[in-house]
Structures are given as structure tokens and as C-alpha cells.
mmCIF file of C-alpha atoms in Angstrom:
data_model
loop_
_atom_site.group_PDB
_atom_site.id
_atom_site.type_symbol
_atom_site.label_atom_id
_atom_site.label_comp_id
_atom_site.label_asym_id
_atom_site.label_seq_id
_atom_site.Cartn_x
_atom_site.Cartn_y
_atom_site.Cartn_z
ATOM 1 C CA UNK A 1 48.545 38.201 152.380
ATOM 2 C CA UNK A 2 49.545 35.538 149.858
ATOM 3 C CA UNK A 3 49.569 32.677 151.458
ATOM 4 C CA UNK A 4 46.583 30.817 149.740
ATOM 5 C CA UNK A 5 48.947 31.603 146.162
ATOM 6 C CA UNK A 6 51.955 30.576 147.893
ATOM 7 C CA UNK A 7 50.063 27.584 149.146
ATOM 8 C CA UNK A 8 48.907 26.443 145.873
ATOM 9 C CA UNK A 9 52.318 27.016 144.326
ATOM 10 C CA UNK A 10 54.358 25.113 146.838
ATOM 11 C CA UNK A 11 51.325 22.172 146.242
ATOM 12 C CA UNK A 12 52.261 22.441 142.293
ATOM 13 C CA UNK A 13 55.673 21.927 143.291
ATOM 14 C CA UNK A 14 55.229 19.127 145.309
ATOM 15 C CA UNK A 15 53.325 17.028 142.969
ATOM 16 C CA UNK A 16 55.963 17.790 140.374
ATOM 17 C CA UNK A 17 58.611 16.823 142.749
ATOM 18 C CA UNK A 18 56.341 13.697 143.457
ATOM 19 C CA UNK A 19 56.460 14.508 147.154
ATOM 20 C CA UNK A 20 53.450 14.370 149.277
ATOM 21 C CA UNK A 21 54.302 16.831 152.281
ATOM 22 C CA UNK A 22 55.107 20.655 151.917
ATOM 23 C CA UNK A 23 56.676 21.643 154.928
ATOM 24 C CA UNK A 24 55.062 24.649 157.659
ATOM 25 C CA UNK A 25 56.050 27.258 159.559
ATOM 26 C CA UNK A 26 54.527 28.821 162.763
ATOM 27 C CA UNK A 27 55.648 32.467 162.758
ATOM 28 C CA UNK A 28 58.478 34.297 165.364
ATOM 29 C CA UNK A 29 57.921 32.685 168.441
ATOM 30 C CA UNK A 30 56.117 34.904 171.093
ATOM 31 C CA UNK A 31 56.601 34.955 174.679
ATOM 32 C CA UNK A 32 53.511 32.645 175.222
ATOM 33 C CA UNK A 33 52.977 30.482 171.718
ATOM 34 C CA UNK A 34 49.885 29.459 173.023
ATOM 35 C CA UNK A 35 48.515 32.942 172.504
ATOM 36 C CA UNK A 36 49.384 32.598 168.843
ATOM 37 C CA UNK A 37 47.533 29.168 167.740
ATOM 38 C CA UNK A 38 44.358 30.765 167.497
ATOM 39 C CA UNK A 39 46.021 32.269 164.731
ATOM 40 C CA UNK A 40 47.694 29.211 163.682
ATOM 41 C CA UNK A 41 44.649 27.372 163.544
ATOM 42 C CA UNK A 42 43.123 29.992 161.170
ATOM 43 C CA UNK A 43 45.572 30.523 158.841
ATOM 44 C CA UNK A 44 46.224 26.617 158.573
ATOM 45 C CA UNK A 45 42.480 25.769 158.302
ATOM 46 C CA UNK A 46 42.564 28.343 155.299
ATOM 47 C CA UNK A 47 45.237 26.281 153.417
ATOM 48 C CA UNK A 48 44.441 22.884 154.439
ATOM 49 C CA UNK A 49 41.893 22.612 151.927
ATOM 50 C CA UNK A 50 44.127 23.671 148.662
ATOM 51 C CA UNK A 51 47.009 20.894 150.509
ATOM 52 C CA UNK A 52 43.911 18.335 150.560
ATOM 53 C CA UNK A 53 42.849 19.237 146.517
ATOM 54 C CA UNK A 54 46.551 18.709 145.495
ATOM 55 C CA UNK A 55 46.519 15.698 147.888
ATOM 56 C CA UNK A 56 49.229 16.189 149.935
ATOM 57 C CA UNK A 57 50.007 16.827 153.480
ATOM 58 C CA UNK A 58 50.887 20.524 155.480
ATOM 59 C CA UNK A 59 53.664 19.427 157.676
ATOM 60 C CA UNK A 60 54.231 21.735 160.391
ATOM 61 C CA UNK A 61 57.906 21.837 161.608
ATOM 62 C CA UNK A 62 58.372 21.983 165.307
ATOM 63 C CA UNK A 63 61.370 24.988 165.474
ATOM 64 C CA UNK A 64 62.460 26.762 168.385
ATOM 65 C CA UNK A 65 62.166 30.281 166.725
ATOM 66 C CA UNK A 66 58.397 29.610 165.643
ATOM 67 C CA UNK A 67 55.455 29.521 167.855
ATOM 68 C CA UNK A 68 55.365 25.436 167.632
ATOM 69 C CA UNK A 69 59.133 24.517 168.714
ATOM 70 C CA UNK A 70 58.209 21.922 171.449
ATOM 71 C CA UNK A 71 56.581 17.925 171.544
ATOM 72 C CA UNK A 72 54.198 19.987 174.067
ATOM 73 C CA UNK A 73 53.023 22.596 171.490
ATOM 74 C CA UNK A 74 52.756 19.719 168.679
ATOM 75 C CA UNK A 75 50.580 17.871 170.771
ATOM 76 C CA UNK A 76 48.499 21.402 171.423
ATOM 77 C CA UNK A 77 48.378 22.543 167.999
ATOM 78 C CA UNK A 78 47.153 19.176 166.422
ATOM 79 C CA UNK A 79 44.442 18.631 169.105
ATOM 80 C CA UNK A 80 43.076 21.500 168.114
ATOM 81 C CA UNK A 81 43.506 21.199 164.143
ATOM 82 C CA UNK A 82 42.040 17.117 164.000
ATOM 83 C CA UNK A 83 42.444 17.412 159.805
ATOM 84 C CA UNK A 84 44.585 14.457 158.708
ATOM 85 C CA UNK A 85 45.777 16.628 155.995
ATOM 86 C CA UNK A 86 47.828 18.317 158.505
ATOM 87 C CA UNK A 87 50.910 16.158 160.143
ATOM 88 C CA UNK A 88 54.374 17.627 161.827
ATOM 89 C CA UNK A 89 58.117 17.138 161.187
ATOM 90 C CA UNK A 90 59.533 16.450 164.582
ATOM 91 C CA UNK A 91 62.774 18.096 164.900
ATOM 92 C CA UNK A 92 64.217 17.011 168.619
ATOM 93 C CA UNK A 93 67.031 19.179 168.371
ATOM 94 C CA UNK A 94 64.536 22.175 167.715
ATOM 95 C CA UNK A 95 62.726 21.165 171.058
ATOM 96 C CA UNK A 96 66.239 20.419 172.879
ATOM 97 C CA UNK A 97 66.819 24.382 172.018
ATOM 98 C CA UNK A 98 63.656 25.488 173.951
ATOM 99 C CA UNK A 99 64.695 23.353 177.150
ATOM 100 C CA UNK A 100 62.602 19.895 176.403
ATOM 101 C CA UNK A 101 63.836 16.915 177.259
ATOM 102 C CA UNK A 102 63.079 15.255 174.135
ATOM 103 C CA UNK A 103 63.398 11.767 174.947
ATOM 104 C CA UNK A 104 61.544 9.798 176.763
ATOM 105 C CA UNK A 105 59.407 12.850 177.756
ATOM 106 C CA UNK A 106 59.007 14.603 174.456
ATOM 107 C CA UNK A 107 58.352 11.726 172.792
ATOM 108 C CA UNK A 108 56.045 10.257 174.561
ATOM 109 C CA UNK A 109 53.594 13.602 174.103
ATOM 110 C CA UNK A 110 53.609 13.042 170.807
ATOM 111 C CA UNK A 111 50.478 12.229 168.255
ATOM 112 C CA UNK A 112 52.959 9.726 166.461
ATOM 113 C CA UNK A 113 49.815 8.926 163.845
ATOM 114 C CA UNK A 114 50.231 12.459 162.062
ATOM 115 C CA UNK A 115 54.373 12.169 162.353
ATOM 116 C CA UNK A 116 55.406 12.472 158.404
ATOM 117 C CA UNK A 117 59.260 13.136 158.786
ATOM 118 C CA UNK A 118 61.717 12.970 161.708
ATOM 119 C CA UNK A 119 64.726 15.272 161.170
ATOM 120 C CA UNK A 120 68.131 14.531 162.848
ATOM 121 C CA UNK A 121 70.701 16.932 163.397
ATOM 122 C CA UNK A 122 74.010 16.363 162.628
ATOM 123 C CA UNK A 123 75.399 17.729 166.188
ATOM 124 C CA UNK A 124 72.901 15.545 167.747
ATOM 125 C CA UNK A 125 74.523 12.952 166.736
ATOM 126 C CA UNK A 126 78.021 13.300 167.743
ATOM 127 C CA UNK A 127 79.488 12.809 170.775
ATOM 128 C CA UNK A 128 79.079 16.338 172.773
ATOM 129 C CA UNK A 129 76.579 18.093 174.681
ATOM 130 C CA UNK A 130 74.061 18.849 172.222
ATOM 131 C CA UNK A 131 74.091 14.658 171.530
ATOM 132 C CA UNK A 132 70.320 13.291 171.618
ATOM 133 C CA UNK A 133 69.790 9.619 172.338
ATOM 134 C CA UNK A 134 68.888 8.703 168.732
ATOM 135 C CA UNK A 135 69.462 4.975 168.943
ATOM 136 C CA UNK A 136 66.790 4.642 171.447
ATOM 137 C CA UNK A 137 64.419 7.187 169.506
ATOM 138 C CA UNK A 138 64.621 5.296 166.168
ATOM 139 C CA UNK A 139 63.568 1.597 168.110
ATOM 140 C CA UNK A 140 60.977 3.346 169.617
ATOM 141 C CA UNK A 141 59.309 4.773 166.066
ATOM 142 C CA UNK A 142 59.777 0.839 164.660
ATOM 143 C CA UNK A 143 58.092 -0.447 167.444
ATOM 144 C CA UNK A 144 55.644 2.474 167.283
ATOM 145 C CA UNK A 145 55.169 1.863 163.657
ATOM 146 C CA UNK A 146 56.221 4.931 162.388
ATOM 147 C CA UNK A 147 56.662 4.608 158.197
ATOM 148 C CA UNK A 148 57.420 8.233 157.578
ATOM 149 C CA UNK A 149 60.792 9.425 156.202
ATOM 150 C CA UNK A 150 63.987 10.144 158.307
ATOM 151 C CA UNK A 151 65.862 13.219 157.060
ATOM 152 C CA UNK A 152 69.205 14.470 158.238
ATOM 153 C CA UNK A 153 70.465 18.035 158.426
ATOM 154 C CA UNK A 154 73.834 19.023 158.624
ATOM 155 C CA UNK A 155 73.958 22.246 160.871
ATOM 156 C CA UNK A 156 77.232 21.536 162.200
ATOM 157 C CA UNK A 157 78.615 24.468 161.160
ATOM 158 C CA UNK A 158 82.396 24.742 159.149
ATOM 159 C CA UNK A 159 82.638 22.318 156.745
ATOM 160 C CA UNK A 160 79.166 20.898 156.051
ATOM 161 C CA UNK A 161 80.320 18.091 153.576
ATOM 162 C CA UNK A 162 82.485 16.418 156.142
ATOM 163 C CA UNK A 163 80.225 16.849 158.853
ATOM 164 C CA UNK A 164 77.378 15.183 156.484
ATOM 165 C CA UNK A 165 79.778 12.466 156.015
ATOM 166 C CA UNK A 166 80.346 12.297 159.742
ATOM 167 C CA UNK A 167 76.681 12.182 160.604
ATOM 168 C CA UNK A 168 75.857 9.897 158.302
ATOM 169 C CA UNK A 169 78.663 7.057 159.499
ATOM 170 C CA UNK A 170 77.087 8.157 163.112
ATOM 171 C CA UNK A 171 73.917 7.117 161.305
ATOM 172 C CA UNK A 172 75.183 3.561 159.443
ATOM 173 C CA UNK A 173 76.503 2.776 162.777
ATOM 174 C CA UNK A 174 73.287 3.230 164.976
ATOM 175 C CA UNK A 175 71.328 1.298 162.532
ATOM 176 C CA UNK A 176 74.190 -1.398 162.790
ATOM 177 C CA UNK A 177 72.709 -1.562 166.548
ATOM 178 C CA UNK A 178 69.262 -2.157 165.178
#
């Protein structure tokens, strides 16, 4: 009911925070998303123009509790939304939740021209099940081009400074590789 308020204060704070991308959400994922980006597509096209006044970018995030969790859904939902003021934060380990194989396949699917951000996990970094083959994801957005921002969360659970610090080395050691 507020969104178009909420809208233009989240694009108020983003120019004073001199960032150019206010991050998206989908609403509770439904047991067919695809039945929900009518809606989407709606509600975005409502607030894309107060993003494109304040001239910055909606960035949907791809989560596995919202209707757009998957590279599959990303690819849907921006086919149908063309507006360059709209890009997507891909969030593998979001799309690794929901069953995707997010690299090579989920990648691949991927409109990498309206990629802003690229979030790692921290416990897709480490050595365990959950790992995500991040080395060969980060070649493959230099060779693709990509000049958006890389962002790192720390979701490890228990003590979230150490396991910041542990991601991170993770991180200083796969660019090492580069």
C-alpha cells in the first residue's frame, strides 16, 4: 500500500548514501513463482519510474524464500520487465537452496548485462557441502565483462566476525588464483 513512499524514500537514501542500486524483493515464494510475476511486473513497473527520476537502479535479489530465487526465474522476470532501470543481485547460494545447479548451468541463463552485484556467501566458500565453485564463477564474470560490485555475506552462523575473517582469506586466496 506504500510502496511508491517507501520507494521514493529508499531512492532519497540511496543518493545520500551515494549508491546507485536499492535492492528488491519478490514476495513469499508460492508454489509456482511464475504465477506471481504478473504481479511482479506490476508492482515493479509502478516504481521503476520514481528509481529512474532519482537515477538509480531497482535491483531485484534472487532469494529462495521470494518468488525470484532461481538464474531461471531471473532470466523470466527480466524478459518480461526490458527497463534498464531494473537489474538483479545474483545470489548463487539463494539458487543452490531451491535445487539449481548454479554453475555452469545457472550461470549461463543469466542476462549478465543487467547483473549490478554478485553476493557470496560465506559457507559457500568453505570447504563443505554447501561450497560453490567461486573461482571459476569470478573468471567467468572478467571474461564476461561484468563491472558490478562483489559483496560478501557472512551467514555462517556462530561467530560472524571470525567467519567474515574466514571468508574473506577464502576470498584473498581465490583472487591469488586469478
Amino acid at each position: 500500500a506504500n510502496r511508491k513512499a517507501d520507494c521514493e524514500t529508499a531512492v532519497r537514501a540511496a543518493n545520500i548514501l551515494g549508491t546507485d542500486n536499492v535492492r528488491v524483493f519478490t514476495g513469499d515464494r508460492v508454489a509456482h513463482p511464475e504465477t506471481a510475476f504478473p504481479l511482479i511486473r506490476q508492482t515493479l513497473e509502478e516504481l521503476l519510474p520514481i528509481a529512474e527520476k532519482g537515477k538509480v537502479r531497482l535491483v531485484i535479489e534472487n532469494e529462495h524464500s521470494q518468488n525470484i530465487g532461481t538464474s531461471v526465474e531471473i532470466k523470466a522476470i527480466m524478459a518480461i520487465i526490458p527497463s534498464k532501470t531494473l537489474g538483479f543481485n545474483w545470489d548463487p547460494g539463494n539458487a543452490k537452496n531451491l535445487g539449481e545447479v548454479t554453475w555452469p548451468e545457472g550461470y549461463a541463463l543469466l542476462p549478465k548485462s543487467r547483473m549490478r552485484n554478485v553476493q557470496f556467501k560465506a559457507k559457500n566458500l568453505m570447504n563443505n557441502p554447501d561450497r560453490i565453485d567461486w573461482l571459476s564463477i569470478v573468471k567467468a564474470l572478467d571474461k564476461d565483462g561484468y563491472a558490478g560490485r562483489l559483496g560478501l555475506e557472512a551467514d555462517t552462523g556462530g561467530n560472524l566476525i571470525e567467519a567474515s575473517h574466514d571468508a574473506m582469506r577464502q576470498v584473498l586466496q581465490m583472487v591469488g588464483q586469478l
